[in-house]
Amino acid sequence: MNEQKKNDSIDRNRPETASVSSSFETNSTSTASTQRVLIVTAVDAEKEAVLRGLGDQAAHFDVFAAGVGPASAAAGTAAALAFASAAAGANALAQGSAAPSEPDAAQASAASSRPGPLAGTGLTPAYTLVVSAGIGGGFPGRADVGSLVVADAMVAADLGSQTPDGFLSVDELGFGSSRVAADAVLAARLRHELQRAGLAVSGGTAVTVSTATGTAETAAELLRRVPDASAEGMEGFGVATAAQQFGIPALELRAISNAVGPRDRDAWRIKDALDALQAASSILREVLTS
């Protein structure tokens, strides 16, 4: 998301370390048979907009604010996923279900091939999907202020190295990947339903940065690196990377509050973006849990 998250017009309260577990206490009875959707925002104002939109559908989702930036987003998401998986396993044992160490053949096969913390444990994820949701910048001509972006991919646009010949991504350096693909079927379905609801929405790539764009030159450089970029945020790649480590698909939903480019606080439309995020959240259950 863009620099507006850093100013006083939006609640910047970050969760305390203990809040990850407390956020999930009421849902710790979830098991693999009652899988849910995890929605991760950066700040409480975004979380509250999502919850307003979900309304009485919120029981099918867990929503929490992990903090601003890719590191906080990744750490918070990973902690939430680990806590929920452990809680689901403990609940299964308490109810006399098969112990996580004794999964059926299908679960054992999935667990053995799953990357990250659950690999080889026999535990199954407590969530079917992780969504990075919030407000952010839109690239002019691709995502207008007040519209929505459901990303096709999440890219860490500044993860790499500067060289005399220009920027090299971590992919080009051979040190990993700066791109996580969104769940293509769910992304397309969500865009379709948002359009049916009369909301302006586009696809493309959501770029994740650690420093919000504030100049035309930086915006142009981002488009050179990621030609199909539609939105800019500060958390999507972190959330998606954590989900990927747990073998869970991810989406990014951005409501556009400002144009990516020269920093112009008078042009920011934070309330409009939060309203758009709330409107989009009102149909998430039908799309994401069906």
Coordinates of C-alpha atoms in Angstrom, one line a residue:
M1 CA 0.0 0.0 0.0
N2 CA 1.1 3.6 -0.4
E3 CA 2.5 6.1 2.0
Q4 CA -0.9 7.2 3.3
K5 CA -0.7 4.4 5.8
K6 CA 2.0 6.3 7.5
N7 CA 0.0 9.5 8.1
D8 CA -2.4 10.3 10.9
S9 CA -5.6 10.0 8.8
I10 CA -5.6 6.2 9.2
D11 CA -5.3 4.1 12.3
R12 CA -1.8 2.7 12.3
N13 CA -2.2 0.5 15.4
R14 CA -0.2 -2.7 15.0
P15 CA -1.1 -5.9 16.8
E16 CA 0.9 -6.9 19.8
T17 CA 2.8 -10.2 19.6
A18 CA 0.1 -11.9 21.6
S19 CA -2.7 -10.7 19.4
V20 CA -2.1 -13.3 16.7
S21 CA -3.1 -16.1 19.1
S22 CA -5.9 -14.1 20.7
S23 CA -7.3 -13.3 17.3
F24 CA -7.9 -17.0 16.7
E25 CA -9.0 -18.1 20.1
T26 CA -12.7 -18.1 19.2
N27 CA -12.0 -20.1 16.1
S28 CA -9.6 -22.7 17.5
T29 CA -12.2 -25.4 17.1
S30 CA -11.8 -25.3 13.4
T31 CA -10.5 -28.5 11.8
A32 CA -9.7 -29.7 8.3
S33 CA -13.5 -30.4 7.8
T34 CA -14.4 -26.8 8.7
Q35 CA -11.7 -24.9 6.8
R36 CA -11.9 -21.2 6.6
V37 CA -10.5 -18.1 4.8
L38 CA -7.8 -16.0 6.4
I39 CA -7.8 -12.3 5.5
V40 CA -4.8 -10.2 6.4
T41 CA -4.7 -6.4 6.4
A42 CA -2.0 -4.0 7.4
V43 CA -3.9 -1.7 9.8
D44 CA -7.0 -1.8 11.8
A45 CA -8.9 0.7 9.6
E46 CA -8.7 -1.9 6.8
K47 CA -9.6 -4.7 9.1
E48 CA -12.7 -2.9 10.2
A49 CA -13.8 -2.1 6.7
V50 CA -13.5 -5.8 5.8
L51 CA -15.5 -6.8 8.8
R52 CA -18.2 -4.3 8.1
G53 CA -18.5 -5.7 4.6
L54 CA -18.6 -9.3 5.8
G55 CA -21.3 -8.5 8.4
D56 CA -23.0 -11.6 9.6
Q57 CA -20.8 -13.6 7.2
A58 CA -17.7 -12.9 9.2
A59 CA -18.1 -16.2 11.0
H60 CA -16.6 -17.9 8.0
F61 CA -13.5 -15.8 8.0
D62 CA -10.6 -14.8 10.3
V63 CA -9.5 -11.2 9.8
F64 CA -6.5 -9.6 11.5
A65 CA -4.1 -6.7 11.0
A66 CA -0.5 -7.9 10.7
G67 CA 1.3 -4.5 10.4
V68 CA 2.7 -2.4 7.6
G69 CA 5.3 -3.7 5.2
P70 CA 6.2 -7.1 3.7
A71 CA 8.2 -8.3 6.7
S72 CA 5.4 -7.7 9.2
A73 CA 2.9 -9.1 6.7
A74 CA 4.9 -12.3 6.2
A75 CA 5.7 -12.8 9.8
G76 CA 2.2 -12.2 11.0
T77 CA 0.6 -14.4 8.4
A78 CA 3.0 -17.3 9.1
A79 CA 2.4 -17.0 12.8
A80 CA -1.4 -17.0 12.2
L81 CA -1.2 -20.0 9.9
A82 CA 1.0 -22.0 12.3
F83 CA -1.2 -21.2 15.3
A84 CA -4.4 -22.2 13.5
S85 CA -3.0 -25.4 12.2
A86 CA -1.7 -26.4 15.6
A87 CA -5.1 -25.4 17.2
A88 CA -7.0 -27.5 14.7
G89 CA -4.8 -30.5 15.3
A90 CA -5.2 -30.1 19.1
N91 CA -8.9 -29.8 18.8
A92 CA -9.1 -33.0 16.6
L93 CA -7.2 -34.9 19.3
A94 CA -9.5 -33.5 22.0
Q95 CA -12.5 -34.7 20.1
G96 CA -11.1 -38.1 19.7
S97 CA -10.3 -37.7 16.0
A98 CA -7.4 -39.3 14.3
A99 CA -4.1 -37.8 15.6
P100 CA -2.3 -35.5 13.2
S101 CA 0.6 -38.0 13.3
E102 CA -1.7 -40.6 11.8
P103 CA -3.3 -39.0 8.8
D104 CA -5.1 -40.9 6.1
A105 CA -3.2 -41.7 2.9
A106 CA -4.4 -38.5 1.0
Q107 CA -3.4 -36.2 3.9
A108 CA 0.0 -38.0 4.3
S109 CA 0.7 -37.5 0.7
A110 CA -0.2 -33.8 0.7
A111 CA 1.8 -33.2 3.9
S112 CA 4.9 -34.9 2.6
S113 CA 4.9 -32.7 -0.5
R114 CA 3.8 -29.4 1.2
P115 CA 6.6 -26.8 1.6
G116 CA 7.4 -25.0 4.8
P117 CA 6.5 -25.7 8.4
L118 CA 3.9 -28.3 7.8
A119 CA 6.0 -30.5 5.6
G120 CA 6.1 -34.1 6.9
T121 CA 4.1 -33.3 10.0
G122 CA 0.8 -34.8 9.0
L123 CA -1.0 -31.6 9.9
T124 CA -3.4 -30.1 7.3
P125 CA -3.8 -26.4 6.9
A126 CA -6.7 -24.8 8.9
Y127 CA -7.4 -22.5 5.9
T128 CA -8.3 -23.1 2.3
L129 CA -7.2 -19.6 1.2
V130 CA -5.3 -16.5 2.4
V131 CA -6.2 -13.0 1.2
S132 CA -4.1 -9.9 1.4
A133 CA -6.6 -7.1 1.6
G134 CA -6.3 -3.3 1.9
I135 CA -6.0 0.0 0.2
G136 CA -3.2 1.1 -2.0
G137 CA -2.0 2.9 -5.1
G138 CA -3.3 2.4 -8.6
F139 CA -1.3 2.9 -11.8
P140 CA -3.0 5.6 -13.9
G141 CA -5.0 4.2 -16.8
R142 CA -5.1 0.7 -15.2
A143 CA -6.8 1.2 -11.8
D144 CA -8.6 4.4 -11.0
V145 CA -9.0 5.9 -7.6
G146 CA -12.0 4.3 -5.9
S147 CA -11.8 1.1 -8.0
L148 CA -10.6 -2.4 -7.0
V149 CA -7.8 -4.6 -8.1
V150 CA -7.9 -8.4 -7.8
A151 CA -4.4 -9.3 -8.6
D152 CA -3.3 -12.1 -10.9
A153 CA 0.1 -12.2 -9.2
M154 CA 2.0 -10.6 -6.3
V155 CA 5.5 -9.3 -7.1
A156 CA 8.2 -7.9 -4.8
A157 CA 9.2 -5.1 -7.2
D158 CA 12.2 -3.9 -5.3
L159 CA 13.6 -7.3 -4.2
G160 CA 16.9 -7.5 -6.1
S161 CA 20.1 -5.5 -6.7
Q162 CA 21.1 -2.3 -8.3
T163 CA 23.8 -2.6 -10.9
P164 CA 25.6 -0.2 -13.2
D165 CA 23.3 -1.5 -16.0
G166 CA 20.2 -1.1 -13.9
F167 CA 18.0 -3.1 -11.5
L168 CA 18.3 -6.9 -11.4
S169 CA 15.5 -8.8 -9.8
V170 CA 16.1 -11.7 -7.3
D171 CA 15.0 -14.0 -10.1
E172 CA 17.6 -12.7 -12.5
L173 CA 20.2 -13.0 -9.7
G174 CA 19.3 -16.6 -9.3
F175 CA 18.4 -16.2 -5.6
G176 CA 14.8 -17.2 -5.7
S177 CA 11.6 -15.7 -7.0
S178 CA 10.0 -12.3 -6.5
R179 CA 6.6 -13.5 -7.8
V180 CA 3.8 -15.5 -6.3
A181 CA 0.9 -16.3 -8.6
A182 CA -2.6 -15.8 -7.3
D183 CA -5.2 -18.6 -7.4
A184 CA -6.2 -18.0 -11.0
V185 CA -9.7 -19.6 -10.7
L186 CA -10.7 -17.7 -7.6
A187 CA -9.2 -14.4 -8.8
A188 CA -11.2 -14.6 -12.0
R189 CA -14.4 -15.6 -10.1
L190 CA -14.0 -12.7 -7.6
R191 CA -13.5 -10.2 -10.4
H192 CA -16.5 -11.5 -12.2
E193 CA -18.7 -11.2 -9.1
L194 CA -17.4 -7.8 -8.2
Q195 CA -18.3 -6.6 -11.7
R196 CA -21.8 -8.2 -11.4
A197 CA -22.2 -6.2 -8.3
G198 CA -21.5 -3.0 -10.2
L199 CA -18.0 -2.4 -8.8
A200 CA -15.1 -1.2 -10.9
V201 CA -12.4 -3.9 -10.9
S202 CA -9.3 -4.8 -12.8
G203 CA -6.7 -7.5 -12.8
G204 CA -3.0 -7.4 -13.5
T205 CA -0.1 -7.6 -11.0
A206 CA 0.0 -6.1 -7.6
V207 CA 3.5 -4.9 -6.8
T208 CA 4.8 -4.9 -3.3
V209 CA 7.3 -2.3 -2.2
S210 CA 9.0 -1.4 1.1
T211 CA 9.2 2.3 0.1
A212 CA 6.0 3.8 -1.3
T213 CA 6.3 5.4 -4.6
G214 CA 6.3 9.2 -4.6
T215 CA 7.7 10.3 -7.9
A216 CA 6.9 9.9 -11.6
E217 CA 10.4 8.5 -12.2
T218 CA 9.9 5.7 -9.6
A219 CA 6.5 4.9 -11.0
A220 CA 7.9 4.6 -14.5
E221 CA 10.7 2.4 -13.2
L222 CA 8.2 0.1 -11.6
L223 CA 6.3 -0.3 -14.8
R224 CA 9.6 -1.1 -16.6
R225 CA 10.2 -3.9 -14.1
V226 CA 6.6 -5.1 -14.0
P227 CA 4.9 -4.1 -17.3
D228 CA 1.5 -5.4 -16.2
A229 CA 1.4 -3.7 -12.8
S230 CA -2.0 -2.4 -11.8
A231 CA -1.7 -1.7 -8.1
E232 CA 1.0 -0.9 -5.5
G233 CA 0.9 -2.1 -1.9
M234 CA 3.3 -3.0 0.9
E235 CA 2.1 -6.3 2.1
G236 CA 0.8 -8.6 -0.7
F237 CA 4.0 -10.5 -1.5
G238 CA 4.7 -11.0 2.2
V239 CA 1.3 -12.5 2.8
A240 CA 1.4 -14.6 -0.3
T241 CA 4.9 -15.9 0.5
A242 CA 3.8 -17.1 3.9
A243 CA 0.7 -18.8 2.4
Q244 CA 2.9 -20.4 -0.2
Q245 CA 5.2 -21.9 2.5
F246 CA 2.1 -23.6 4.0
G247 CA 0.9 -24.8 0.6
I248 CA -2.2 -22.5 0.7
P249 CA -3.4 -20.5 -2.3
A250 CA -3.4 -16.7 -2.0
L251 CA -5.2 -13.7 -3.4
E252 CA -4.6 -9.9 -3.1
L253 CA -7.5 -7.4 -3.1
R254 CA -6.6 -3.7 -3.3
A255 CA -9.0 -0.8 -3.1
I256 CA -7.3 2.2 -4.8
S257 CA -6.9 5.3 -2.7
N258 CA -4.4 7.3 -4.9
A259 CA -2.5 7.2 -8.1
V260 CA 1.0 5.7 -8.1
G261 CA 3.3 8.6 -8.9
P262 CA 4.1 12.0 -7.5
R263 CA 3.1 12.2 -3.8
D264 CA 0.0 14.4 -3.6
R265 CA -1.7 14.1 -0.2
D266 CA -4.6 16.3 -1.3
A267 CA -5.5 13.8 -4.0
W268 CA -5.7 10.8 -1.7
R269 CA -9.2 9.3 -1.3
I270 CA -8.7 7.0 1.7
K271 CA -12.4 7.0 2.7
D272 CA -13.5 6.2 -0.8
A273 CA -11.0 3.3 -0.9
L274 CA -12.1 2.0 2.5
D275 CA -15.7 2.2 1.3
A276 CA -14.8 0.2 -1.8
L277 CA -13.0 -2.4 0.3
Q278 CA -16.1 -2.7 2.4
A279 CA -18.3 -3.2 -0.6
A280 CA -16.0 -5.8 -2.1
S281 CA -15.9 -7.7 1.3
S282 CA -19.7 -7.9 1.3
I283 CA -19.6 -10.6 -1.4
L284 CA -16.5 -12.5 -0.4
R285 CA -18.2 -15.4 1.4
E286 CA -20.3 -16.3 -1.7
V287 CA -17.2 -16.2 -3.9
L288 CA -14.5 -17.7 -1.7
T289 CA -16.2 -20.3 0.5
S290 CA -18.6 -21.8 -2.1

